[in-house]
Coordinates of C-alpha atoms in Angstrom, one line a residue:
M17 CA 12.9 -26.8 41.5
A18 CA 15.6 -24.2 41.8
A19 CA 19.2 -25.0 40.7
T20 CA 20.3 -24.7 44.3
G21 CA 17.8 -27.4 45.3
L22 CA 19.1 -29.8 42.6
L23 CA 22.7 -29.0 43.7
A24 CA 21.9 -29.6 47.3
K25 CA 20.3 -32.9 46.6
A26 CA 23.4 -34.0 44.5
E27 CA 25.8 -32.8 47.2
H28 CA 23.8 -34.7 49.8
Y29 CA 24.4 -37.9 47.7
L30 CA 28.1 -37.2 47.5
G31 CA 28.7 -35.9 51.0
S32 CA 26.9 -38.4 53.2
A33 CA 26.0 -41.5 51.2
T34 CA 27.7 -44.8 52.2
P35 CA 29.8 -45.8 49.2
L36 CA 28.2 -48.4 46.9
A37 CA 31.3 -50.0 45.5
E38 CA 34.9 -48.8 45.1
N39 CA 34.7 -48.9 41.3
S40 CA 31.2 -47.5 41.0
F41 CA 30.2 -44.4 39.2
Y42 CA 29.2 -42.9 42.5
A43 CA 32.7 -43.4 43.9
W44 CA 34.3 -41.9 40.7
A45 CA 31.9 -38.9 40.9
A46 CA 32.6 -38.2 44.5
R47 CA 36.4 -38.3 43.9
F48 CA 36.0 -35.5 41.3
H49 CA 33.1 -33.6 43.0
V50 CA 30.8 -34.3 40.1
C51 CA 27.2 -33.7 41.1
H52 CA 25.3 -34.4 37.8
A53 CA 26.5 -36.9 35.3
C54 CA 25.6 -40.1 33.4
I55 CA 27.2 -42.8 31.3
L56 CA 25.5 -43.9 28.1
R57 CA 26.4 -47.1 26.4
T58 CA 25.3 -48.8 23.2
I59 CA 22.3 -51.1 23.5
D60 CA 20.4 -52.1 20.3
E61 CA 22.2 -49.4 18.3
R62 CA 21.1 -46.7 20.7
F63 CA 23.0 -44.8 23.4
I64 CA 21.2 -45.6 26.6
P65 CA 21.9 -44.2 30.1
V66 CA 23.2 -47.1 32.3
H67 CA 24.6 -45.1 35.2
A68 CA 23.5 -41.7 36.6
I69 CA 24.0 -39.4 39.5
G70 CA 22.0 -36.2 40.3
L71 CA 19.6 -36.6 37.3
D72 CA 15.9 -37.4 37.2
A73 CA 14.3 -40.4 35.6
Q74 CA 12.6 -38.2 32.9
S75 CA 16.0 -36.9 31.8
L76 CA 17.3 -40.5 31.5
V77 CA 14.4 -41.5 29.4
Q78 CA 14.8 -38.4 27.1
A79 CA 18.6 -39.1 26.7
C80 CA 17.9 -42.4 24.9
A81 CA 18.6 -41.8 21.3
E82 CA 19.9 -43.5 18.1
R83 CA 23.6 -43.8 17.9
P84 CA 23.8 -41.8 14.6
Y85 CA 22.3 -38.7 16.2
W86 CA 24.8 -38.6 19.1
E87 CA 27.6 -39.5 16.7
E88 CA 26.7 -36.6 14.4
I89 CA 27.0 -34.0 17.2
I90 CA 29.7 -35.7 19.3
K91 CA 32.8 -36.7 17.4
Q92 CA 35.0 -39.3 18.9
T93 CA 38.1 -37.5 20.3
D94 CA 40.7 -37.9 23.0
D95 CA 39.4 -34.9 24.9
W96 CA 36.3 -33.4 26.5
Q97 CA 34.0 -31.5 24.2
S98 CA 32.4 -28.6 26.0
F99 CA 29.1 -26.7 25.3
Q100 CA 28.4 -23.6 27.2
T101 CA 26.5 -20.9 25.2
D102 CA 22.7 -21.1 24.5
D103 CA 23.4 -21.9 20.9
E104 CA 25.8 -24.7 21.7
L105 CA 23.5 -26.2 24.4
S106 CA 20.2 -26.0 22.5
P107 CA 20.7 -29.3 20.5
F108 CA 20.9 -31.0 23.9
F109 CA 17.8 -29.5 25.6
Q110 CA 15.7 -32.4 24.3
F111 CA 17.7 -34.8 26.5
F112 CA 16.7 -33.1 29.8
S113 CA 13.6 -32.6 31.7
G114 CA 12.4 -29.1 32.4
N115 CA 13.8 -29.1 35.9
Y116 CA 17.3 -29.5 34.5
R117 CA 17.0 -27.8 31.1
Q118 CA 16.2 -24.4 32.6
F119 CA 19.3 -24.4 34.8
L120 CA 21.7 -26.0 32.4
S121 CA 24.9 -23.9 32.4
A122 CA 27.4 -26.2 30.6
L123 CA 27.7 -29.7 29.3
H124 CA 30.9 -31.6 29.0
I125 CA 31.0 -34.8 26.9
L126 CA 33.6 -37.4 26.4
R127 CA 33.0 -40.0 23.8
T128 CA 34.8 -43.3 23.3
K129 CA 34.1 -46.1 20.8
D130 CA 31.0 -47.4 22.6
A131 CA 30.2 -45.0 25.4
L132 CA 29.5 -41.4 26.2
L133 CA 30.2 -39.7 29.5
L134 CA 28.1 -36.6 30.2
V135 CA 29.0 -34.2 32.9
I136 CA 26.3 -31.6 33.5
V137 CA 26.9 -28.2 35.1
L138 CA 24.0 -26.2 36.4
E139 CA 23.8 -22.5 37.3
Q140 CA 25.8 -21.5 40.4
E141 CA 28.0 -24.6 40.1
T142 CA 31.7 -24.6 39.3
L143 CA 33.5 -27.8 38.3
P144 CA 37.2 -28.5 37.4
L145 CA 36.9 -31.4 35.0
P146 CA 39.0 -34.5 35.6
A147 CA 41.7 -35.2 33.0
A148 CA 40.3 -36.8 29.9
E149 CA 42.7 -39.7 30.2
T150 CA 41.4 -40.4 33.7
A151 CA 37.8 -40.4 32.5
Q152 CA 38.6 -42.6 29.5
S153 CA 40.4 -45.1 31.8
F154 CA 37.3 -45.2 34.1
L155 CA 35.0 -45.7 31.1
A156 CA 37.2 -48.6 29.9
S157 CA 36.9 -50.4 33.2
N158 CA 33.3 -49.5 34.1
S159 CA 30.7 -52.2 33.5
V160 CA 27.1 -51.9 32.5
A161 CA 25.8 -53.9 35.4
P162 CA 24.4 -52.1 38.5
Q163 CA 27.1 -51.3 41.0
L164 CA 25.7 -51.9 44.4
D165 CA 27.6 -52.5 47.6
S166 CA 29.2 -55.6 49.0
S167 CA 28.2 -58.5 51.2
P168 CA 25.9 -58.0 54.1
E169 CA 28.6 -59.5 56.3
D170 CA 30.5 -56.3 55.8
Y171 CA 27.9 -54.5 57.9
T172 CA 28.6 -56.7 61.0
A173 CA 30.5 -54.0 63.0
I174 CA 28.0 -51.3 62.0
I175 CA 25.0 -53.4 63.1
D176 CA 26.7 -54.5 66.3
T177 CA 27.0 -50.8 67.2
G178 CA 23.3 -50.1 66.6
I179 CA 22.0 -53.2 68.3
K180 CA 23.7 -52.1 71.6
H181 CA 21.4 -49.1 71.7
A182 CA 18.1 -50.3 70.3
P183 CA 16.3 -53.2 68.5
A184 CA 16.7 -53.5 64.8
Q185 CA 13.5 -52.7 62.9
L186 CA 13.5 -54.6 59.6
L187 CA 11.9 -52.9 56.7
L188 CA 11.2 -53.8 53.0
L189 CA 11.0 -50.9 50.5
S190 CA 9.6 -51.8 47.1
L191 CA 10.6 -49.5 44.3
K192 CA 9.1 -51.6 41.4
L193 CA 5.9 -49.7 40.7
A194 CA 7.5 -46.3 41.2
V195 CA 10.4 -47.1 38.8
E196 CA 8.1 -48.6 36.2
E197 CA 5.9 -45.5 36.2
S198 CA 8.9 -43.2 36.1
I199 CA 9.9 -44.6 32.7
S200 CA 6.4 -45.1 31.3
D201 CA 7.1 -42.6 28.5
L202 CA 9.9 -44.7 27.2
P203 CA 9.3 -45.0 23.4
Y204 CA 11.2 -48.2 23.0
A205 CA 9.7 -51.6 23.8
A206 CA 13.0 -53.5 24.0
K207 CA 13.3 -55.2 27.3
N208 CA 17.1 -54.8 27.6
I209 CA 16.8 -51.0 27.1
E210 CA 14.0 -50.8 29.7
Q211 CA 16.0 -52.9 32.2
A212 CA 19.1 -50.8 31.8
L213 CA 17.1 -47.7 32.6
K214 CA 15.4 -49.4 35.6
D215 CA 18.8 -50.4 36.9
A216 CA 20.2 -46.9 36.6
I217 CA 17.2 -45.3 38.4
Y218 CA 17.2 -48.1 41.1
T219 CA 20.9 -47.4 41.8
E220 CA 20.2 -43.6 42.2
L221 CA 17.3 -44.4 44.6
Y222 CA 19.5 -46.8 46.5
A223 CA 22.2 -44.2 47.0
Q224 CA 19.6 -41.7 48.1
C225 CA 18.2 -44.1 50.6
K226 CA 21.6 -44.6 52.1
T227 CA 21.7 -40.9 52.9
L228 CA 18.4 -41.2 54.7
F229 CA 19.4 -44.2 56.8
Q230 CA 23.0 -43.5 57.8
N231 CA 25.2 -45.5 60.2
P232 CA 24.5 -47.5 62.2
N233 CA 21.2 -47.8 60.2
T234 CA 21.8 -49.9 57.1
T235 CA 20.4 -50.1 53.6
H236 CA 21.0 -53.1 51.3
S237 CA 19.8 -54.3 47.9
G238 CA 17.1 -57.0 47.9
D239 CA 15.3 -59.0 45.2
G240 CA 14.0 -57.3 42.1
E241 CA 13.6 -53.6 42.8
E242 CA 13.5 -53.9 46.6
L243 CA 15.6 -52.3 49.3
K244 CA 16.2 -53.8 52.7
I245 CA 16.5 -51.3 55.6
V246 CA 17.7 -52.0 59.1
L247 CA 16.6 -49.1 61.4
F248 CA 17.6 -49.0 65.0
S249 CA 14.7 -47.8 67.2
P250 CA 13.1 -48.9 70.5
N251 CA 9.7 -48.7 68.9
E252 CA 8.2 -49.9 65.6
P253 CA 8.3 -47.0 63.2
D254 CA 5.1 -45.4 61.9
E255 CA 5.1 -46.9 58.4
L256 CA 2.9 -44.2 56.8
L257 CA 5.0 -41.4 58.2
L258 CA 8.3 -43.1 57.2
R259 CA 7.0 -43.9 53.8
F260 CA 6.0 -40.3 53.3
H261 CA 9.5 -39.0 54.2
I262 CA 11.1 -41.6 51.9
S263 CA 8.8 -40.8 48.9
Q264 CA 9.4 -37.0 49.4
S265 CA 13.1 -37.5 49.2
F266 CA 12.6 -39.5 45.9
I267 CA 10.6 -36.8 44.2
P268 CA 13.6 -35.1 42.6
I269 CA 14.4 -38.4 40.9
L270 CA 11.0 -40.0 40.3
G271 CA 8.6 -37.0 40.2
N272 CA 5.0 -38.0 41.0
A273 CA 5.9 -41.7 40.6
A274 CA 7.6 -41.4 44.0
Q275 CA 4.2 -41.9 45.6
K276 CA 4.2 -45.5 44.3
V277 CA 6.9 -46.7 46.7
I278 CA 5.7 -49.3 49.2
L279 CA 7.1 -49.8 52.7
L280 CA 6.5 -52.9 54.8
Q281 CA 7.5 -53.8 58.3
A282 CA 9.3 -57.2 58.1
G283 CA 9.9 -57.8 61.8
T284 CA 12.3 -56.9 64.6
S285 CA 15.6 -58.4 65.6
L286 CA 17.5 -58.2 68.9
T287 CA 20.7 -59.8 67.6
V288 CA 23.3 -59.0 65.0
R289 CA 22.8 -62.4 63.4
G290 CA 19.1 -61.8 63.0
A291 CA 19.6 -58.4 61.2
L292 CA 22.3 -59.9 59.0
S293 CA 20.1 -62.9 58.1
F294 CA 17.4 -60.4 57.0
L295 CA 19.8 -58.6 54.7
E296 CA 21.1 -61.9 53.3
Q297 CA 17.8 -63.5 52.5
G298 CA 16.7 -63.5 48.8

């Protein structure tokens, strides 16, 4: 995939995605026009990606490494450490998949006591870095937990707009098998490390799905690795065709594992309350 393709995909996240949460990594990235980045935090004495934007699952798996390795090459400072020449970047190539490694132009890293913030710049990109103090403040307030959006009730006005034009088609999108396959090369068996990576990838897919189903259509988190979608259409959607388009949009994140997503029709609602109840159900 060309660098322009990777950039376009990330800009699509930032430019048209419904915000997940005001304090989320996505909101922070959008504020500073960051297209490719991740936060790594300490889990079982390893730095593990817990939040990511514009990166594929393979890169997140490869970025998992023992703390001493990262600490040897990234000293804790109060400022960004930047790497831009081939010689400077070469120690980091192992942390990225081939799709990103070949287009890597610069890497900016901020390290705190228990976290790393990586901002990745690819060819043909320009990026004015946010002030180190601003990034440090965000890291200090940012949690490890997935940062999804708010209560389904907040969608009332949006769904009311859609239901006036067409019935609400209710869809369930299961990401479980696809996410599990995308991290099948993870060399660590620890459940907490595996779960942190799954959560990071799930949130990336969630943000991508929001760009596919924009207002008044709605996407919300479900149980496990499920997404709930409310799509306004006078006719039931073609599940196979819709699943194909969704899986194609997930390929930059999941690779071939994107074919493992499962889409199910869960019913139709003619009322706002019915659509909201679907989103609220466990």
